[in-house]
mmCIF file of C-alpha atoms in Angstrom:
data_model
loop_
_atom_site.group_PDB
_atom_site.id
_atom_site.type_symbol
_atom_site.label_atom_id
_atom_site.label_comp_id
_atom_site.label_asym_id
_atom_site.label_seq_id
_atom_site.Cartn_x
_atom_site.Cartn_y
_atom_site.Cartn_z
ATOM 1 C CA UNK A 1 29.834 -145.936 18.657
ATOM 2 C CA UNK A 2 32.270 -143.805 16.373
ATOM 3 C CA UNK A 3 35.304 -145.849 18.008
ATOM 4 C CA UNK A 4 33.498 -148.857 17.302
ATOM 5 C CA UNK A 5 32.813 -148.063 13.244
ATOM 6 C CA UNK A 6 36.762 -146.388 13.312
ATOM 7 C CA UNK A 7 38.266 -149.817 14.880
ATOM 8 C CA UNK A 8 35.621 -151.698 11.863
ATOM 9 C CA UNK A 9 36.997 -149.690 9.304
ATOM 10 C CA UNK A 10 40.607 -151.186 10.286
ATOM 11 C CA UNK A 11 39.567 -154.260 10.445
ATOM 12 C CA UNK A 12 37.657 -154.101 7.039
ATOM 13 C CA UNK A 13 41.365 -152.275 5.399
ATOM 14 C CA UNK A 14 43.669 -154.926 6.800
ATOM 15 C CA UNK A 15 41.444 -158.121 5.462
ATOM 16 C CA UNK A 16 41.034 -155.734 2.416
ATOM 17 C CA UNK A 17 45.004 -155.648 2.141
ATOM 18 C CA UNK A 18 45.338 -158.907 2.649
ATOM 19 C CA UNK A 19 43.371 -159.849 0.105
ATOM 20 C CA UNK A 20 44.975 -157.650 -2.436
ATOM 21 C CA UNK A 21 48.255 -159.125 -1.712
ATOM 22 C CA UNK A 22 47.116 -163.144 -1.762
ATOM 23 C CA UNK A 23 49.398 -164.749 -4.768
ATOM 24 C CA UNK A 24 47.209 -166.256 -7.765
ATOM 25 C CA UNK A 25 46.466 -169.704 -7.920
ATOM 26 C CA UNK A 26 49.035 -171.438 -10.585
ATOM 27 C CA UNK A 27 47.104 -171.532 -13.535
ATOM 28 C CA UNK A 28 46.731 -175.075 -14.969
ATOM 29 C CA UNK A 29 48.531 -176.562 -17.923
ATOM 30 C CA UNK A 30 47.250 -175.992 -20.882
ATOM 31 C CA UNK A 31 45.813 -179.208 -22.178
ATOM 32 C CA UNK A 32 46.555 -178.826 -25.873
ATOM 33 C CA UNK A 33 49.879 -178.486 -25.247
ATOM 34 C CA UNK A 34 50.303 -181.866 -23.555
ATOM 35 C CA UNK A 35 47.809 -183.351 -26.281
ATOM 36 C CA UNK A 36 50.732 -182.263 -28.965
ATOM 37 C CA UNK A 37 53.661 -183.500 -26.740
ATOM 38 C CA UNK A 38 51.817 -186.653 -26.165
ATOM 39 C CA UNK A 39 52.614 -188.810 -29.335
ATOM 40 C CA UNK A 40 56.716 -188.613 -29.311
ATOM 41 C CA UNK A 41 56.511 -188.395 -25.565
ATOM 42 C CA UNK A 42 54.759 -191.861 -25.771
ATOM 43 C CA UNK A 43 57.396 -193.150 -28.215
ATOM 44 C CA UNK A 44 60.516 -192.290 -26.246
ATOM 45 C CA UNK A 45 61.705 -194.761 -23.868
ATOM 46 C CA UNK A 46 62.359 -194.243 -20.103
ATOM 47 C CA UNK A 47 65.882 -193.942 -18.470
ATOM 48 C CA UNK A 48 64.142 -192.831 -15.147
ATOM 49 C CA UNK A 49 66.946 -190.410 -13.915
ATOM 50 C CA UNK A 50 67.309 -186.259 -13.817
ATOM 51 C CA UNK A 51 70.027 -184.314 -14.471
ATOM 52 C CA UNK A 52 71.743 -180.968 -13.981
ATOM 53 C CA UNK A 53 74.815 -179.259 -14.593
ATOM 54 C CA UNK A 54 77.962 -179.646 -12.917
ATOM 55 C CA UNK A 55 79.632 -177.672 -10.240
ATOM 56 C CA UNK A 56 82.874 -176.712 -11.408
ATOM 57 C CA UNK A 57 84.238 -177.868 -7.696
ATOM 58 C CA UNK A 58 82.740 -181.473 -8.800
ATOM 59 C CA UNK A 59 84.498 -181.682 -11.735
ATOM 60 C CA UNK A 60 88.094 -180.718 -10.307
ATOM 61 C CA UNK A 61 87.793 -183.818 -8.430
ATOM 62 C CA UNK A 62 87.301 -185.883 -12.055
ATOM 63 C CA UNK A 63 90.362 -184.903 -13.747
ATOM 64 C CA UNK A 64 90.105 -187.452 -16.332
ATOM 65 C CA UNK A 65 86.374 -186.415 -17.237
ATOM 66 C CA UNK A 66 86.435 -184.529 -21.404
ATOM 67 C CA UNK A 67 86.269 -180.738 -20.410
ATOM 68 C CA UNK A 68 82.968 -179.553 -21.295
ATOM 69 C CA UNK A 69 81.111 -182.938 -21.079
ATOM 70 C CA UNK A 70 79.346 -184.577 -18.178
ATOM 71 C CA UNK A 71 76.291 -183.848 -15.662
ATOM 72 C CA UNK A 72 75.124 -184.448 -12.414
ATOM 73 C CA UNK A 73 72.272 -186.600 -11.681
ATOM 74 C CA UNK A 74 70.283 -184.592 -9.724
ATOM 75 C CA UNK A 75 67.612 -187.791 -8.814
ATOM 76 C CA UNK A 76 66.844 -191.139 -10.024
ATOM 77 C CA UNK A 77 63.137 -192.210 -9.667
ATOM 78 C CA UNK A 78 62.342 -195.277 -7.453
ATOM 79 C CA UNK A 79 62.195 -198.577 -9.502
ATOM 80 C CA UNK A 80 62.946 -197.453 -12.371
ATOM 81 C CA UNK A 81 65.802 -198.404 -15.518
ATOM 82 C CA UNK A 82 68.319 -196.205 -13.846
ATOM 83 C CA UNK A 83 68.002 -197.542 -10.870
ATOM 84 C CA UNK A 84 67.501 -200.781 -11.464
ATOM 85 C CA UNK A 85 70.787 -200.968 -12.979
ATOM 86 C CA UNK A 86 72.981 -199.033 -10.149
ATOM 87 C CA UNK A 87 72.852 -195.683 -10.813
ATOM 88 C CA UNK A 88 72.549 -193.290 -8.269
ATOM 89 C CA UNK A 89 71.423 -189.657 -7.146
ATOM 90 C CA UNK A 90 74.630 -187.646 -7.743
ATOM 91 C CA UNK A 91 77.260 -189.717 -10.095
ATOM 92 C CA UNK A 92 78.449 -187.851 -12.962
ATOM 93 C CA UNK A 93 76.797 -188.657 -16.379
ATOM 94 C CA UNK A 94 79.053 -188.240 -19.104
ATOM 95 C CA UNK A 95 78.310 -191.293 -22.051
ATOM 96 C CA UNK A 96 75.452 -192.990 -23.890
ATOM 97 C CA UNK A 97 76.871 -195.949 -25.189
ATOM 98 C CA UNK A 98 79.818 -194.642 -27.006
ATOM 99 C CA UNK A 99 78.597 -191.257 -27.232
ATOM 100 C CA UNK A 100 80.152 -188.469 -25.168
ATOM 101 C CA UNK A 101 76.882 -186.105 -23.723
ATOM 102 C CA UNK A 102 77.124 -182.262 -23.833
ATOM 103 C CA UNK A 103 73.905 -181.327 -23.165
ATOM 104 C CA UNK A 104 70.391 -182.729 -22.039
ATOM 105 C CA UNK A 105 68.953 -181.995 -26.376
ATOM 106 C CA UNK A 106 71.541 -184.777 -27.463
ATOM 107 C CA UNK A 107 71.081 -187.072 -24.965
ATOM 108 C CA UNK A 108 67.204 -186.882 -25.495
ATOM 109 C CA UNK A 109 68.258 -187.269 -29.008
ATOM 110 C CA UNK A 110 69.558 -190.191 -28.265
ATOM 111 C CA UNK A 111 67.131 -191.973 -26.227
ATOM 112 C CA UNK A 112 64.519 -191.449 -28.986
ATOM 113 C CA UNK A 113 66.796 -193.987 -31.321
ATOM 114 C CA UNK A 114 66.532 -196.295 -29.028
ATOM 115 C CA UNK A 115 63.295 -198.424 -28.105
ATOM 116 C CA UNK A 116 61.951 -200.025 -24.986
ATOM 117 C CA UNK A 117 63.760 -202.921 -24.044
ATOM 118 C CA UNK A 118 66.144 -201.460 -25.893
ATOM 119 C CA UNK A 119 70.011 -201.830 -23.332
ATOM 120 C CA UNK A 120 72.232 -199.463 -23.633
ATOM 121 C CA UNK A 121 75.389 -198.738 -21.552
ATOM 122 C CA UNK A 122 75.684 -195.665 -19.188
ATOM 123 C CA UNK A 123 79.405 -193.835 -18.624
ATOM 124 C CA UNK A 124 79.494 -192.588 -15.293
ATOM 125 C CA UNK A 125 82.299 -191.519 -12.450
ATOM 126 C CA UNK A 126 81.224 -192.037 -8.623
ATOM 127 C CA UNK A 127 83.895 -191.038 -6.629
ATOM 128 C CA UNK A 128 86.525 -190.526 -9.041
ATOM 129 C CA UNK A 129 86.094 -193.896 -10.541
ATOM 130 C CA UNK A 130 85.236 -194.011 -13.940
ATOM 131 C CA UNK A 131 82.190 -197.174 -14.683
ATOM 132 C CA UNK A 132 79.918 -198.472 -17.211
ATOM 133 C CA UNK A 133 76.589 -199.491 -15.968
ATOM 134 C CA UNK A 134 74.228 -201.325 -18.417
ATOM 135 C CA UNK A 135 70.523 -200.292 -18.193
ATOM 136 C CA UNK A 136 66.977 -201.722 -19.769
ATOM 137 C CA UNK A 137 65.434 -199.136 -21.384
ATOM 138 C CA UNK A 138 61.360 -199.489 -20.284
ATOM 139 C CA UNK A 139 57.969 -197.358 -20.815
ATOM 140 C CA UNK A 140 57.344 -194.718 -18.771
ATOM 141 C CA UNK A 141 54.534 -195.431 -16.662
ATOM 142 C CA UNK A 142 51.556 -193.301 -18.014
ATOM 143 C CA UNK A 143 51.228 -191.583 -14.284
ATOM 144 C CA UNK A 144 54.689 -190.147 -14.539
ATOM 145 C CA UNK A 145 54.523 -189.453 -18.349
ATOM 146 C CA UNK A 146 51.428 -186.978 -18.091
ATOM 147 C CA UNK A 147 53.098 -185.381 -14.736
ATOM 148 C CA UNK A 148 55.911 -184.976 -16.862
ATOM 149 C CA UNK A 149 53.646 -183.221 -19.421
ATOM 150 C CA UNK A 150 51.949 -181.119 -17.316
ATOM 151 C CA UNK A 151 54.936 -180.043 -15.920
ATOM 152 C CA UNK A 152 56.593 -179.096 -19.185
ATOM 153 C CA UNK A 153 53.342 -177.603 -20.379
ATOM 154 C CA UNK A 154 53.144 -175.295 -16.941
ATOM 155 C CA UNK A 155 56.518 -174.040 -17.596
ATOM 156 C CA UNK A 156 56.535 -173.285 -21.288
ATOM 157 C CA UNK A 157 52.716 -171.203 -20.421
ATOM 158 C CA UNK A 158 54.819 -168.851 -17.754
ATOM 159 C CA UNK A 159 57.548 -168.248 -20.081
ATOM 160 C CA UNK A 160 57.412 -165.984 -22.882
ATOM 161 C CA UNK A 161 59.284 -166.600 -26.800
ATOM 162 C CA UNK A 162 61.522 -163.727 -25.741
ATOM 163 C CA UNK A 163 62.999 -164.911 -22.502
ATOM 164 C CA UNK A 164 63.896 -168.727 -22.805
ATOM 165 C CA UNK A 165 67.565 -169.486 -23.300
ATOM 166 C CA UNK A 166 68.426 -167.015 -25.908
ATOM 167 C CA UNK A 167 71.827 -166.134 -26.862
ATOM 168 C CA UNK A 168 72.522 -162.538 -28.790
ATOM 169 C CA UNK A 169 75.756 -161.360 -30.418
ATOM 170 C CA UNK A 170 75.776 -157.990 -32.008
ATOM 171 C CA UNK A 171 78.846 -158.058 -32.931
ATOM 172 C CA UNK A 172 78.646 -160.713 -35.612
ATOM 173 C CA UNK A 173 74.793 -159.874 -36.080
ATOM 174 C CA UNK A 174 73.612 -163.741 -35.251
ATOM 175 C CA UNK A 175 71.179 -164.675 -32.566
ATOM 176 C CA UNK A 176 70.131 -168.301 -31.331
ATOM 177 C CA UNK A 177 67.119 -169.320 -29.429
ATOM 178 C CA UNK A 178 67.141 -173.097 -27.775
ATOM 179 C CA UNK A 179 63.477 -174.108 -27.034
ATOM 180 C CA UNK A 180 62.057 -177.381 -26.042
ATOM 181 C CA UNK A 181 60.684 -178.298 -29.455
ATOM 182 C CA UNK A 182 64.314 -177.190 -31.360
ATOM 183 C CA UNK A 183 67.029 -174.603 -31.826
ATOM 184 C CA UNK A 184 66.457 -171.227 -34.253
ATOM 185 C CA UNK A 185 70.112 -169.722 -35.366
ATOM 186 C CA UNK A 186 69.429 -166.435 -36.931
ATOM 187 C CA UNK A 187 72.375 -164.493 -39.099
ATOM 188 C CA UNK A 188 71.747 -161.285 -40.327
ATOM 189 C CA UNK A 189 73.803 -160.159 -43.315
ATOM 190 C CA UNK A 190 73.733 -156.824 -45.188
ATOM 191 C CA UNK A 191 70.180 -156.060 -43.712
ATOM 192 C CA UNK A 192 68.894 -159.907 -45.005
ATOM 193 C CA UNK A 193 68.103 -162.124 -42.224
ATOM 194 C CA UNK A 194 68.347 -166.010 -42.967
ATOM 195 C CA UNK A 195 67.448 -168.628 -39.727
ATOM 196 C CA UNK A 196 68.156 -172.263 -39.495
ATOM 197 C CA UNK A 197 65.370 -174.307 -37.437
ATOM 198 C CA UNK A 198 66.769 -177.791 -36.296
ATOM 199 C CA UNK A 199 64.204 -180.156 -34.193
ATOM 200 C CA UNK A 200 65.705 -181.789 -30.824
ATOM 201 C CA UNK A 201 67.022 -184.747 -32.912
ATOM 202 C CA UNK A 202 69.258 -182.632 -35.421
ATOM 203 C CA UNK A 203 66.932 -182.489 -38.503
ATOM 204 C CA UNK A 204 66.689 -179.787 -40.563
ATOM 205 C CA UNK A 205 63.033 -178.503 -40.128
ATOM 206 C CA UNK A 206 64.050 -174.788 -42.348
ATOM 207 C CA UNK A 207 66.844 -172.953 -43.598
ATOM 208 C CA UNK A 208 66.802 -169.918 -45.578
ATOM 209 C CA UNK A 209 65.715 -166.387 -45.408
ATOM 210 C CA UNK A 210 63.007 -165.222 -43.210
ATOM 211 C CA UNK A 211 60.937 -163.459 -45.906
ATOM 212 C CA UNK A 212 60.858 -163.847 -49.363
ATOM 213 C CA UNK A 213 61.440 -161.019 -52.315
ATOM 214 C CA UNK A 214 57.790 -159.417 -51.319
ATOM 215 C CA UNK A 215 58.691 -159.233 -47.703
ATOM 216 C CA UNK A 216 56.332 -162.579 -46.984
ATOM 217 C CA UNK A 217 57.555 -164.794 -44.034
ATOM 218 C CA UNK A 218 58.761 -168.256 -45.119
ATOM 219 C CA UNK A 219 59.453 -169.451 -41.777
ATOM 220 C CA UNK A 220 57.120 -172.632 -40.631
ATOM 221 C CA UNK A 221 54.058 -170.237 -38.675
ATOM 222 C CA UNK A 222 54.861 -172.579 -35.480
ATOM 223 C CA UNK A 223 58.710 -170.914 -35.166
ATOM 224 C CA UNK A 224 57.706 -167.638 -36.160
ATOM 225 C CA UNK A 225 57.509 -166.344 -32.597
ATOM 226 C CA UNK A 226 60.789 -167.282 -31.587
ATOM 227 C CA UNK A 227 62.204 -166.006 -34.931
ATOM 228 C CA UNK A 228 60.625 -162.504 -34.043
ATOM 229 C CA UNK A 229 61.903 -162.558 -31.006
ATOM 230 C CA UNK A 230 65.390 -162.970 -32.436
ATOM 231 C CA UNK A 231 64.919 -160.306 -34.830
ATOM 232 C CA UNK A 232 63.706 -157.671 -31.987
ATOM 233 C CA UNK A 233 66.573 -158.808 -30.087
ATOM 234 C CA UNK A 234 69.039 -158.204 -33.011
ATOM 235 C CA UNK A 235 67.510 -154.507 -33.644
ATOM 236 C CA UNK A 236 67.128 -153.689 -30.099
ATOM 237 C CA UNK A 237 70.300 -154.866 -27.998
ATOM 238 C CA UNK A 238 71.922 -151.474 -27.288
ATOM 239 C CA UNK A 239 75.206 -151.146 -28.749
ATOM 240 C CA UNK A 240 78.044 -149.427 -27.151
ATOM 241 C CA UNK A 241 78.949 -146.247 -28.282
ATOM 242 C CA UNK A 242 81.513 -145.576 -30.777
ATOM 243 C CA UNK A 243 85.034 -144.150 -29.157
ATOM 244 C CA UNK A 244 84.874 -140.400 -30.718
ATOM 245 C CA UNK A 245 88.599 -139.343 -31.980
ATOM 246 C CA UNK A 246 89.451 -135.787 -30.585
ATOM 247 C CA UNK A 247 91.796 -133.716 -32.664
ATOM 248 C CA UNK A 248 95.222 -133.433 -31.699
ATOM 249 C CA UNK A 249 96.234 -130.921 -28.419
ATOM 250 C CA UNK A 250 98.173 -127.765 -30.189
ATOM 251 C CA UNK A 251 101.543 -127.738 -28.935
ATOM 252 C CA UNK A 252 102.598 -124.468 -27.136
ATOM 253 C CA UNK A 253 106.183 -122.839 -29.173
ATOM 254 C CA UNK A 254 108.717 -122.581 -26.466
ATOM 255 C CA UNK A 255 110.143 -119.108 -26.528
ATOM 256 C CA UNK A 256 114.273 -119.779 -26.025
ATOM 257 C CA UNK A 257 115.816 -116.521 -23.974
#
């Protein structure tokens, strides 16, 4: 009987273990989020393609590509613009029209100038060729548009203001954040710090310090996380020591014979 209640016992520890260590369920997007995405979202037409950076072994083979411009379509969804007019899962991306793309902000930029039906012509290379693919610029379809929001929304929730692509430099006191909705520059200046807010498309949304003569915050109350979050960054970065200057070894007198 005691064996019995002993082997039990193990039993009852091991499913107890193994509940303790069972991941959490994702947690499910946060539906006001997608509510406040939904209106430009709706607005901005489809290209129907994904992209990611590219491998600097990729881009030795393009020799005539702009340093510092170009990407890597990752995938292009079935049926859609992109596809429809040629492209394919791995070209490299490098124009919009006559614009030359650095980075995935402008070229979202971009497509919200534009409107459906709207054609515009895509620079790409595909095996060292360079070409110039026209493509129809259509709706997204509203099944892909929410996933699309629910997927943004999922990973903004599991990322803090602190973490997301934040660049520090002590040395010139001036801090940047890059977040879906816009960019926050930060500068701080004989103990005064100022910020510039730009939205995905370039505006202007606030420049100027971040609190006023009684210390009150003048920043927009949306952007004031990230902004603390660049001012905690600037104050707590740890600094390298400074080199201390020893004084100079006494020379011994030689004593001539």
């Amino acid at each position: 009987m005691k064996r019995a209640a002993v082997l039990l016992l193990i039993a009852l520890s091991g499913f107890t273990a193994a509940e303790e260590t069972r991941p959490e369920p994702a947690k499910a997007p946060d539906a006001s989020l997608i509510k406040k995405r939904l209106p430009q979202a709706t607005k901005t037409p489809w290209l129907g393609l994904q992209i990611g950076p590219l491998p600097e072994a990729l881009r030795a083979h393009v020799p005539a590509l702009p340093p510092g411009f170009g990407f890597l379509v990752s995938s292009v969804d079935p049926d859609g613009p992109a596809e429809k007019a040629g492209i394919q899962a791995y070209d490299i991306l490098w124009k919009f029209d006559d614009q030359w793309i650095t980075n995935g902000e402008q070229m979202l930029a971009l497509l919200r100038l534009r409107n459906v039906e709207d054609e515009v012509k895509l620079g790409i290379y595909r095996e060292g060729k360079e070409l110039s693919l026209p493509v129809k610029l259509e709706k997204i379809p509203d099944e892909k548009l929410l996933a699309k929001l629910a997927q943004e929304a999922t990973r903004n929730q599991q990322r803090s203001p602190d973490v997301p692509m934040k660049e520090v430099s002590t040395a010139d006191g001036t801090a940047a954040i890059q977040a879906p909705e816009g960019k926050v520059v930060m500068n701080v200046s004989r103990g005064v710090a100022e910020v510039k807010i730009t939205s995905v498309s370039g505006s202007v949304i606030f420049e100027g310090p971040v609190t006023d003569a009684q210390g009150v915050s003048q920043v927009p109350q949306e952007w004031r996380p990230h902004v603390g979050a660049l001012q905690r960054a600037l104050t707590q970065t740890p600094r390298l020591p400074r080199a201390r200057s020893l004084p100079p070894v006494a020379e011994k007198e030689v004593t001539k014979e």
